[in-house]
């Protein structure tokens, strides 16, 4: 029975060590999982800040692109209007030059309005040309005077039929009108110079807008590159996260299988504990029986001692110097038999006493081991409950991390759509 008891005790100790090792491994995995979740939170906070920064940059770039498109459209309109104005002023200047070169030119053309009808204005900007046309015509009419004061060649031609007869001016009138014409020509030159300066300013503004547009395009390219880099990094992080989730899932499955094995071992240990308690009760019963046997043996020993003492007294009274009689021989034989029985009883009593001591020590050891096993089982139960709670919190953190990943993917898709729309708008601006 002793080797079996030692084998069982070694088996229980080995199982207890395995349970402790499994609990330590589970604690290590849970600590590793908490570290992984902390690292993921830090990474996703960085990605979230970068995403918010990229979104803000995209919003600012969109505002700048809209402002640049509006300014470009306004500058384009102003450029077209200025080109129409410059064409009109050129025609008016040509008219003035023809009038200065040949004063008889006014007799063949009905004033500045007829010159404008001879040199038509392009129809791209009717509004600005219509505003500038009457102004230029009024300026030329004021510059040369009304045709009626010069001789009204149109009316004379209409009254006299369809023939135009050139009437030469007088030299005195020509001398009087020359300084006036020179003054008005200087005013026209000043007006043309102001228009040219305004045109130069507008050209500079256009160049400035073009440089700003180039800078915006460069920033947009940088943003697109950074977005591609973030997308690559996000894909790498997602792949790593999937791998880590797979490893964690495998570890959790292993832990679940280990936990089931641990539960099985706990049930086996409980059954063994019940068996040990039964054996303990049996040992206590055996000990009580041995104690009762010991008491009976002690009583028998006392009785035998008393009878031995009586027999010795009888022998002393009946002893004769002549020699032993038959009664004395029988008494001596009985005494030897009784002493032999007494020695056998003493030997058996010592053996039983040793066995009782061994069994009592084994029982005390078994009780201590059972108490230790109960304490270990309680500790393992508490640790298993803590690990279950930590596992539940870890699963909740995994769910929240997956939800955050999905949200970030949706935000990334939205940002990608916004960038594509901005790219289309930029392409439209470039084609314009």
Coordinates of C-alpha atoms in Angstrom, one line a residue:
X1 CA 0.0 0.0 0.0
X2 CA 2.9 2.4 0.7
X3 CA 4.3 2.3 -2.9
X4 CA 0.8 2.9 -4.3
X5 CA 0.3 5.8 -1.9
X6 CA 3.6 7.3 -3.0
X7 CA 2.8 6.8 -6.7
X8 CA -0.6 8.5 -6.2
X9 CA 1.0 11.3 -4.3
X10 CA 3.6 11.9 -7.0
X11 CA 0.9 11.8 -9.7
X12 CA -1.1 14.4 -7.7
X13 CA 2.0 16.6 -7.3
X14 CA 2.7 16.3 -11.0
X15 CA -0.8 17.3 -11.9
X16 CA -0.7 20.2 -9.5
X17 CA 2.5 21.4 -11.1
X18 CA 0.9 21.1 -14.5
X19 CA -2.1 23.1 -13.3
X20 CA 0.2 25.8 -11.9
X21 CA 2.2 25.9 -15.2
X22 CA -1.0 26.2 -17.2
X23 CA -2.3 29.0 -14.9
X24 CA 1.1 30.8 -15.3
X25 CA 0.9 30.4 -19.1
X26 CA -2.6 31.7 -19.1
X27 CA -1.6 34.7 -17.0
X28 CA 1.3 35.3 -19.4
X29 CA -0.9 35.2 -22.5
X30 CA -3.4 37.6 -20.9
X31 CA -0.6 40.0 -20.0
X32 CA 0.7 39.8 -23.6
X33 CA -2.8 40.4 -24.8
X34 CA -3.2 43.5 -22.7
X35 CA 0.2 44.8 -24.1
X36 CA -1.0 44.1 -27.6
X37 CA -4.3 46.0 -27.0
X38 CA -2.3 49.0 -25.6
X39 CA -0.1 49.0 -28.6
X40 CA -3.1 48.8 -30.9
X41 CA -4.7 51.7 -29.2
X42 CA -1.6 53.8 -29.6
X43 CA -1.3 52.9 -33.3
X44 CA -4.9 53.6 -34.0
X45 CA -4.8 57.0 -32.2
X46 CA -1.8 57.9 -34.4
X47 CA -3.7 56.8 -37.5
X48 CA -6.8 58.7 -36.3
X49 CA -4.8 61.9 -35.8
X50 CA -3.2 61.6 -39.3
X51 CA -6.6 61.0 -40.8
X52 CA -8.1 64.1 -39.1
X53 CA -5.0 66.1 -40.3
X54 CA -5.4 64.8 -43.9
X55 CA -9.1 65.6 -43.8
X56 CA -8.4 69.2 -42.6
X57 CA -5.8 69.6 -45.3
X58 CA -8.2 68.3 -47.9
X59 CA -10.9 70.8 -46.7
X60 CA -8.4 73.7 -46.8
X61 CA -7.2 72.6 -50.3
X62 CA -10.8 72.4 -51.5
X63 CA -11.5 75.9 -50.2
X64 CA -8.4 77.1 -52.0
X65 CA -9.3 75.3 -55.2
X66 CA -12.8 76.8 -55.2
X67 CA -11.4 80.3 -54.5
X68 CA -8.8 79.8 -57.3
X69 CA -11.5 78.6 -59.7
X70 CA -13.6 81.6 -58.9
X71 CA -10.7 84.0 -59.3
X72 CA -9.6 82.3 -62.5
X73 CA -13.1 82.6 -64.0
X74 CA -13.3 86.3 -62.9
X75 CA -9.9 87.0 -64.4
X76 CA -10.8 85.2 -67.6
X77 CA -13.9 87.4 -67.9
X78 CA -11.9 90.5 -67.1
X79 CA -9.3 89.5 -69.7
X80 CA -11.9 89.0 -72.4
X81 CA -13.5 92.3 -71.6
X82 CA -10.1 94.1 -71.6
X83 CA -9.3 92.5 -74.9
X84 CA -12.6 93.7 -76.4
X85 CA -11.9 97.2 -74.9
X86 CA -8.4 97.2 -76.4
X87 CA -9.8 96.3 -79.8
X88 CA -12.4 99.0 -79.6
X89 CA -9.8 101.6 -78.5
X90 CA -7.6 100.5 -81.4
X91 CA -10.4 101.1 -83.8
X92 CA -11.1 104.4 -82.3
X93 CA -7.3 105.3 -82.4
X94 CA -7.3 104.2 -86.1
X95 CA -10.3 106.5 -86.6
X96 CA -8.4 109.4 -84.9
X97 CA -5.3 108.7 -87.0
X98 CA -7.3 108.7 -90.2
X99 CA -9.0 111.9 -89.2
X100 CA -5.7 113.6 -88.4
X101 CA -4.1 112.4 -91.6
X102 CA -7.0 113.2 -93.9
X103 CA -9.7 115.6 -92.6
X104 CA -11.8 114.8 -95.7
X105 CA -12.3 111.3 -94.2
X106 CA -15.3 112.6 -92.1
X107 CA -17.2 113.7 -95.2
X108 CA -17.2 110.1 -96.4
X109 CA -18.1 108.5 -93.0
X110 CA -21.0 109.5 -90.8
X111 CA -19.1 110.2 -87.6
X112 CA -17.4 107.8 -85.1
X113 CA -20.5 105.5 -85.0
X114 CA -20.1 104.8 -88.7
X115 CA -16.4 104.0 -88.1
X116 CA -17.4 101.5 -85.4
X117 CA -19.9 100.0 -87.8
X118 CA -17.2 99.7 -90.5
X119 CA -14.8 98.0 -87.9
X120 CA -17.1 95.7 -86.0
X121 CA -16.3 94.4 -82.4
X122 CA -16.0 90.7 -81.8
X123 CA -19.2 89.3 -80.2
X124 CA -17.6 87.6 -77.1
X125 CA -18.3 90.4 -74.6
X126 CA -21.2 92.4 -75.8
X127 CA -21.9 94.0 -72.5
X128 CA -18.4 95.5 -72.0
X129 CA -18.1 96.5 -75.6
X130 CA -21.6 98.1 -75.6
X131 CA -20.5 100.1 -72.5
X132 CA -17.2 101.1 -74.1
X133 CA -18.6 101.7 -77.6
X134 CA -20.9 104.7 -76.8
X135 CA -18.2 106.0 -74.5
X136 CA -15.6 105.9 -77.2
X137 CA -18.0 107.3 -79.7
X138 CA -18.9 110.2 -77.4
X139 CA -15.2 110.7 -76.9
X140 CA -14.5 110.8 -80.6
X141 CA -17.6 113.0 -81.2
X142 CA -16.3 115.4 -78.6
X143 CA -12.8 115.1 -80.0
X144 CA -13.8 116.0 -83.6
X145 CA -17.0 117.8 -83.0
X146 CA -20.4 116.7 -84.5
X147 CA -20.4 116.1 -88.2
X148 CA -23.1 118.7 -88.6
X149 CA -20.7 121.4 -87.4
X150 CA -18.0 120.2 -89.8
X151 CA -20.4 120.4 -92.7
X152 CA -22.8 117.5 -92.1
X153 CA -21.7 115.4 -95.0
X154 CA -24.2 112.6 -94.3
X155 CA -27.2 114.9 -94.3
X156 CA -25.9 116.7 -97.4
X157 CA -25.4 113.5 -99.1
X158 CA -28.9 112.3 -98.2
X159 CA -30.4 115.6 -99.3
X160 CA -28.5 115.8 -102.5
X161 CA -29.1 112.3 -103.5
X162 CA -26.6 109.4 -103.1
X163 CA -23.6 111.4 -104.2
X164 CA -20.9 112.7 -101.7
X165 CA -19.2 115.9 -102.7
X166 CA -16.0 116.6 -100.7
X167 CA -15.9 120.2 -99.4
X168 CA -12.5 121.3 -98.2
X169 CA -12.1 123.1 -94.9
X170 CA -10.8 126.5 -94.5
X171 CA -7.2 126.9 -93.3
X172 CA -8.2 129.2 -90.4
X173 CA -10.6 126.6 -88.9
X174 CA -7.9 124.0 -89.3
X175 CA -5.3 126.1 -87.4
X176 CA -7.8 126.8 -84.7
X177 CA -8.7 123.1 -84.2
X178 CA -5.1 121.8 -84.3
X179 CA -4.2 122.5 -80.6
X180 CA -7.6 121.2 -79.5
X181 CA -7.0 118.0 -81.5
X182 CA -3.5 117.7 -80.0
X183 CA -5.0 118.1 -76.5
X184 CA -7.6 115.5 -77.0
X185 CA -5.0 113.2 -78.6
X186 CA -2.9 113.4 -75.4
X187 CA -6.0 112.6 -73.3
X188 CA -6.6 109.5 -75.5
X189 CA -2.9 108.5 -75.1
X190 CA -3.2 108.8 -71.3
X191 CA -6.4 106.8 -71.4
X192 CA -4.6 104.1 -73.5
X193 CA -1.6 104.1 -71.1
X194 CA -3.9 103.7 -68.1
X195 CA -5.7 100.8 -69.8
X196 CA -2.3 99.2 -70.6
X197 CA -1.2 99.5 -67.0
X198 CA -4.4 97.9 -65.9
X199 CA -3.9 95.1 -68.4
X200 CA -0.3 94.6 -67.1
X201 CA -1.7 94.4 -63.5
X202 CA -4.2 91.9 -64.6
X203 CA -1.5 89.9 -66.3
X204 CA 0.6 89.9 -63.1
X205 CA -2.5 88.8 -61.1
X206 CA -3.0 86.0 -63.6
X207 CA 0.6 84.9 -63.2
X208 CA 0.3 85.0 -59.4
X209 CA -2.9 82.9 -59.6
X210 CA -1.1 80.5 -61.9
X211 CA 1.8 80.1 -59.4
X212 CA -0.7 79.6 -56.6
X213 CA -2.5 77.0 -58.7
X214 CA 0.9 75.3 -59.3
X215 CA 1.6 75.3 -55.5
X216 CA -1.8 73.9 -54.9
X217 CA -1.2 71.2 -57.4
X218 CA 2.1 70.4 -55.8
X219 CA 0.5 70.2 -52.4
X220 CA -2.3 68.0 -53.8
X221 CA 0.4 65.7 -55.2
X222 CA 2.1 65.6 -51.8
X223 CA -1.3 64.9 -50.2
X224 CA -2.0 62.1 -52.7
X225 CA 1.5 60.5 -52.1
X226 CA 1.0 60.8 -48.3
X227 CA -2.5 59.2 -48.7
X228 CA -1.0 56.4 -50.7
X229 CA 1.6 55.9 -48.0
X230 CA -1.0 55.9 -45.3
X231 CA -3.1 53.4 -47.3
X232 CA -0.1 51.1 -47.7
X233 CA 0.7 51.5 -44.0
X234 CA -3.0 50.9 -43.2
X235 CA -3.0 47.7 -45.3
X236 CA 0.2 46.5 -43.6
X237 CA -1.3 47.3 -40.2
X238 CA -4.5 45.4 -41.1
X239 CA -2.5 42.4 -42.3
X240 CA -0.5 42.4 -39.1
X241 CA -3.6 42.9 -37.1
X242 CA -5.3 39.9 -38.8
X243 CA -2.2 37.8 -38.2
X244 CA -2.1 38.8 -34.5
X245 CA -5.9 38.1 -34.2
X246 CA -5.4 34.7 -35.8
X247 CA -2.6 34.0 -33.3
X248 CA -4.7 35.2 -30.4
X249 CA -7.6 33.1 -31.6
X250 CA -5.4 30.0 -31.7
X251 CA -4.0 30.9 -28.2
X252 CA -7.6 31.4 -26.9
X253 CA -8.6 28.0 -28.4
X254 CA -5.6 26.4 -26.7
X255 CA -6.4 28.1 -23.5
X256 CA -10.0 27.0 -23.8
X257 CA -8.9 23.4 -24.4
X258 CA -6.4 23.7 -21.5
X259 CA -9.2 25.1 -19.3
X260 CA -11.4 22.1 -20.2
X261 CA -8.5 19.8 -19.3
X262 CA -8.0 21.8 -16.1
X263 CA -11.6 21.4 -15.3
X264 CA -11.4 17.7 -15.9
X265 CA -8.3 17.5 -13.7
X266 CA -10.2 19.5 -11.0
X267 CA -13.1 17.0 -11.1
X268 CA -10.6 14.1 -10.9
X269 CA -8.9 15.8 -7.9
X270 CA -12.2 16.3 -6.3
X271 CA -13.0 12.6 -6.7
X272 CA -9.6 11.7 -5.3
X273 CA -10.2 14.1 -2.4
X274 CA -13.5 12.4 -1.7
X275 CA -11.7 9.0 -1.9
X276 CA -9.0 10.3 0.4
X277 CA -11.6 11.5 2.9
X278 CA -13.2 8.0 2.8
X279 CA -9.8 6.4 3.3
X280 CA -9.2 8.8 6.1
X281 CA -12.4 7.8 7.8
X282 CA -11.5 4.1 7.3
X283 CA -8.1 4.8 8.8
X284 CA -9.7 6.5 11.8
X285 CA -11.9 3.5 12.3
X286 CA -8.9 1.2 12.1
X287 CA -7.1 3.3 14.5
X288 CA -9.9 3.2 17.0
X289 CA -10.0 -0.6 16.6
X290 CA -6.3 -0.8 17.2
X291 CA -6.6 1.3 20.3
X292 CA -9.3 -0.9 21.7
X293 CA -7.2 -4.0 20.9
X294 CA -4.3 -2.3 22.7
X295 CA -6.4 -1.6 25.7
X296 CA -7.6 -5.3 25.8
X297 CA -4.0 -6.5 25.4
X298 CA -2.9 -4.2 28.3
X299 CA -5.6 -5.6 30.5
X300 CA -4.6 -9.2 29.5
X301 CA -1.0 -8.3 30.3
X302 CA -2.0 -7.0 33.7
X303 CA -4.0 -10.1 34.4
X304 CA -1.1 -12.4 33.3
X305 CA 1.3 -10.4 35.5
X306 CA -1.0 -10.8 38.5
X307 CA -1.4 -14.5 37.8
X308 CA 2.4 -14.9 37.4
X309 CA 3.0 -13.2 40.6
X310 CA 0.5 -15.5 42.4
X311 CA 2.1 -18.5 40.9
X312 CA 5.5 -17.4 42.0
X313 CA 4.2 -16.9 45.5
X314 CA 2.7 -20.3 45.5
X315 CA 6.0 -21.8 44.3
X316 CA 7.9 -20.1 47.0
X317 CA 5.4 -21.5 49.6
X318 CA 5.5 -24.9 48.2
X319 CA 9.2 -25.1 47.6
X320 CA 11.0 -27.9 49.5
X321 CA 14.8 -28.4 49.8
X322 CA 14.4 -32.1 48.9
X323 CA 13.8 -31.3 45.2
X324 CA 11.0 -30.4 42.9
X325 CA 7.9 -32.4 42.9
X326 CA 5.5 -33.1 40.1
X327 CA 3.3 -30.1 41.0
X328 CA 6.3 -27.8 40.9
X329 CA 7.2 -29.1 37.5
X330 CA 3.8 -28.5 36.2
X331 CA 3.7 -25.0 37.7
X332 CA 7.1 -24.3 36.2
X333 CA 6.0 -25.5 32.8
X334 CA 2.8 -23.5 33.0
X335 CA 5.0 -20.5 34.1
X336 CA 7.3 -20.9 31.1
X337 CA 4.2 -21.3 28.8
X338 CA 2.7 -18.1 30.3
X339 CA 6.0 -16.2 30.1
X340 CA 6.3 -17.3 26.4
X341 CA 2.8 -16.1 25.8
X342 CA 3.6 -12.8 27.6
X343 CA 6.6 -12.3 25.4
X344 CA 4.6 -13.0 22.3
X345 CA 2.0 -10.6 23.4
X346 CA 4.6 -7.9 24.1
X347 CA 6.2 -8.5 20.7
X348 CA 2.8 -8.3 19.0
X349 CA 1.9 -5.2 21.1
X350 CA 5.2 -3.5 20.0
X351 CA 4.4 -4.3 16.4
X352 CA 0.9 -3.0 16.6
X353 CA 2.2 0.1 18.3
X354 CA 4.7 0.7 15.5
X355 CA 2.0 0.1 12.9
X356 CA -0.3 2.5 14.7
X357 CA 2.4 5.2 14.8
X358 CA 3.1 4.7 11.1
X359 CA -0.6 4.9 10.2
X360 CA -1.1 7.9 12.4
X361 CA 1.8 9.7 10.8
X362 CA 0.6 8.7 7.3
X363 CA -2.9 9.9 8.3
X364 CA -1.5 13.3 9.5
X365 CA 0.5 13.6 6.3
X366 CA -2.6 12.8 4.2
X367 CA -4.6 15.3 6.1
X368 CA -2.0 18.0 5.5
X369 CA -1.9 17.1 1.9
X370 CA -5.6 17.1 1.6
X371 CA -5.7 20.6 3.2
X372 CA -3.0 21.8 0.8
X373 CA -4.9 20.3 -2.1
X374 CA -8.0 22.1 -1.0
X375 CA -6.1 25.4 -0.7
X376 CA -4.6 24.9 -4.2
X377 CA -8.0 24.0 -5.6
X378 CA -9.5 27.2 -4.1
X379 CA -6.6 29.3 -5.5
X380 CA -6.9 27.7 -8.9
X381 CA -10.7 28.4 -8.9
X382 CA -10.1 32.0 -8.0
X383 CA -7.4 32.3 -10.7
X384 CA -9.7 30.7 -13.3
X385 CA -12.5 33.1 -12.4
X386 CA -10.0 36.1 -12.8
X387 CA -8.8 34.7 -16.1
X388 CA -12.3 34.3 -17.3
X389 CA -13.0 37.9 -16.5
X390 CA -9.8 39.0 -18.2
X391 CA -10.7 36.9 -21.2
X392 CA -14.2 38.5 -21.4
X393 CA -12.6 42.0 -21.2
X394 CA -10.0 41.0 -23.8
X395 CA -12.8 39.8 -26.2
X396 CA -14.7 43.1 -25.6
X397 CA -11.5 45.0 -26.5
X398 CA -11.1 42.9 -29.6
X399 CA -14.7 43.7 -30.6
X400 CA -14.1 47.4 -30.0
X401 CA -10.8 47.3 -32.0
X402 CA -12.6 45.6 -34.9
X403 CA -15.3 48.2 -34.8
X404 CA -12.7 51.0 -34.8
X405 CA -11.0 49.3 -37.8
X406 CA -14.4 49.3 -39.7
X407 CA -15.0 52.9 -38.8
X408 CA -11.5 53.9 -40.0
X409 CA -12.1 51.9 -43.2
X410 CA -15.3 53.8 -43.9
X411 CA -13.6 57.1 -43.2
X412 CA -10.8 56.1 -45.5
X413 CA -13.2 55.3 -48.3
X414 CA -14.9 58.7 -47.8
X415 CA -11.6 60.5 -47.9
X416 CA -10.7 58.6 -51.0
X417 CA -13.9 59.7 -52.7
X418 CA -13.3 63.3 -51.7
X419 CA -9.8 63.1 -53.1
X420 CA -11.1 61.6 -56.3
X421 CA -13.7 64.4 -56.6
X422 CA -10.9 67.0 -56.0
X423 CA -8.7 65.4 -58.6
X424 CA -11.6 65.6 -61.1
X425 CA -12.1 69.2 -60.3
X426 CA -8.4 69.9 -60.6
X427 CA -8.4 68.1 -64.0
X428 CA -11.3 70.3 -65.1
X429 CA -9.4 73.4 -64.0
X430 CA -6.3 72.2 -65.9
X431 CA -8.4 71.6 -69.1
X432 CA -9.8 75.1 -68.8

